[in-house]
Each structure stands twice: as structure tokens, then as C-alpha cells.
C-alpha positions in Angstrom: 0.0 0.0 0.0 2.9 2.4 0.7 4.0 2.3 -2.9 0.5 3.3 -4.1 0.6 6.5 -2.1 4.2 7.2 -2.9 3.4 7.0 -6.6 0.9 9.9 -6.1 3.7 11.8 -4.3 6.0 11.0 -7.2 3.4 12.3 -9.7 3.4 15.6 -7.7 7.2 15.7 -7.8 7.1 15.4 -11.5 4.8 18.4 -11.7 7.3 20.3 -9.6 10.1 19.3 -11.9 8.1 20.5 -14.9 7.6 23.9 -13.2 11.3 24.2 -12.4 10.8 23.5 -8.7 12.9 21.1 -6.7 11.0 17.9 -7.4 9.4 17.0 -4.1 5.9 15.7 -3.9 3.6 14.8 -1.0 0.4 12.9 -0.4 -1.7 12.8 2.8 -3.9 9.8 3.4 -6.5 8.9 6.0 -8.3 5.5 6.2 -7.2 4.6 2.6 -8.5 7.9 1.2 -6.4 10.6 -0.3 -7.0 13.9 1.6 -4.4 16.1 -0.1 -1.5 16.1 -2.6 1.0 18.8 -3.3 4.4 19.6 -4.6 7.1 22.2 -3.9 6.0 25.7 -4.8 8.8 28.0 -3.4 9.9 29.4 -6.7 6.4 30.0 -8.1 5.1 31.6 -4.8 8.3 33.2 -3.6 7.5 31.6 -0.3 10.3 29.7 1.5 7.8 27.7 3.5 6.0 26.4 0.4 7.5 22.9 0.7 5.4 20.0 -0.5 4.7 18.8 3.0 3.6 22.2 4.3 1.3 22.8 1.3 -0.2 19.3 1.7 -0.7 19.7 5.5 -2.5 23.0 4.8 -4.8 21.3 2.3 -5.5 18.3 4.5 -6.3 20.5 7.5 -8.7 22.5 5.3 -10.3 19.3 4.0 -10.8 18.0 7.5 -11.6 21.3 9.2 -9.1 20.6 11.9 -5.4 21.1 12.4 -5.1 17.7 14.1 -4.2 15.1 11.5 -3.8 12.3 14.1 -5.1 9.4 12.0 -3.3 10.5 8.8 -0.2 9.3 7.1 2.1 11.6 5.1 4.0 10.3 2.0 6.8 12.4 0.7 9.5 11.8 -2.0 12.3 13.3 0.0 13.1 13.0 3.7 11.7 16.1 5.4 13.8 19.1 6.4 13.7 20.4 10.0 10.8 22.8 9.2 8.7 20.1 7.6 9.6 17.5 10.2 8.5 20.0 12.9 5.2 20.7 11.0 4.6 16.9 10.7 5.0 16.6 14.5 2.9 19.7 15.2 0.1 18.4 12.9 0.1 15.2 14.9 0.3 12.9 11.9 0.4 9.3 12.8 3.0 8.2 10.3 5.6 9.6 7.9 6.8 7.6 4.9 9.5 9.1 2.7 11.4 8.0 -0.4 14.9 9.3 -0.8 17.1 10.1 2.2 18.5 13.6 2.6 21.9 13.2 4.2 22.4 17.0 4.4 19.0 18.2 5.8 16.9 15.1 6.5 15.3 15.2 9.9 13.5 11.9 9.9 16.6 9.8 10.5 19.5 11.1 8.5 20.7 14.2 10.5 18.1 14.1 13.2 14.8 12.4 14.0 12.3 15.1 14.9 9.0 13.2 14.5 10.2 10.4 16.8 12.0 12.6 19.4 10.7 11.6 22.8 11.3 15.2 24.0 8.2 16.3 22.1 4.7 15.5 23.1 3.7 13.8 19.9 5.4 10.7 18.3 5.1 10.1 14.6 6.6 6.9 13.2 8.9 7.4 10.3 9.7 4.9 7.5 12.0 5.7 4.7 13.2 4.2 1.4 9.9 3.6 -0.3 10.5 3.9 -4.1 13.8 5.6 -3.1 15.5 5.0 -6.5 12.6 6.7 -8.4 12.5 9.6 -6.0 16.3 10.0 -6.2 16.2 9.9 -10.0 13.9 12.9 -10.2 16.2 14.9 -7.9 19.2 13.8 -10.0 17.4 15.0 -13.1 16.7 18.3 -11.6 20.3 19.0 -10.5 21.7 17.7 -13.8 19.4 20.2 -15.6 20.5 23.0 -13.3 24.2 22.2 -13.8 23.6 22.1 -17.6 21.9 25.5 -17.6 24.6 27.0 -15.3 27.3 25.6 -17.6 25.6 27.1 -20.7 25.4 30.5 -19.0 29.1 30.4 -18.1 30.1 29.7 -21.7 28.3 32.7 -23.2 30.5 35.6 -24.1 
């Protein structure tokens, strides 16, 4: 079942890639029903908080009419950063599933483990590596394109 929901997150990440955004997608599910899906929108909105997880959490809370997402699971293609991991904890999600690890900023196991930190009043189980190769491939494509564009700009007289 995790792969089904991660594929929806991957579809969102592909939309982000097409828009020139860092290709991260997210889906929030409750009782086998999709509540919200989103992708990164920082460039389009000029909003540094418009990460896929934050946008999806906002949509899910609107759909439910409550900020408490206690019986919901969040699927995201890249391990959450500190801001998003904190929002996941604050929204009281019951489970986090991510695809690719983020060894530089990942706060669901790589650098730190915010959703599972016993110092906070809410515990959110984290599981990583679901469709990790596909999630990583989108990120690699994004950065390859950026390097290619940067190289083309440097070669111009």
C-alpha cells in the first residue's frame, strides 16, 4: 500500500520538476483515502515555507476542518527538512513515509529524528526508502538540468 501512495507523491514531484521547482511531492492519506496532494512551490510563490509537506498539510487540515491530523499518514518523496519534520509533528500525523534520504538536511533519520524525538509531546513513526530510487532519480534529473543550464550560462560571451 505504501507504494501506491508514494506514486501519487511521485506524480506531484514530476509536476514540480516541470515547473522548475525542486521535485518533491507529497500525499496525505486517511483510512485509505487521499486527503491532499501537493508539490514544492517555493519558486512560483516566492514563499520559503512552500515545501510540498507544508502545502499538503494546509490542504489536508482544510479538508478535515481541523489542524489535528492524528489518524493521517504523510508520504513524501524526500526525507523532510527540519521545518517540515516539525510541522509533521505539530500536525500530529500518525505516520511519515519518505522515499529518498537527505543526508544533508533530513530530519526523519539522516541528520536528526524530529518526528520520533521523545522530548516532544507527539510521536510520529517514520519509515524511509519507499521507491527511493525513483525519488532520487527525479532529484538527480533536476540537478543535472541546473548544472547544464549553469554551464551554458558560463560559456556565453
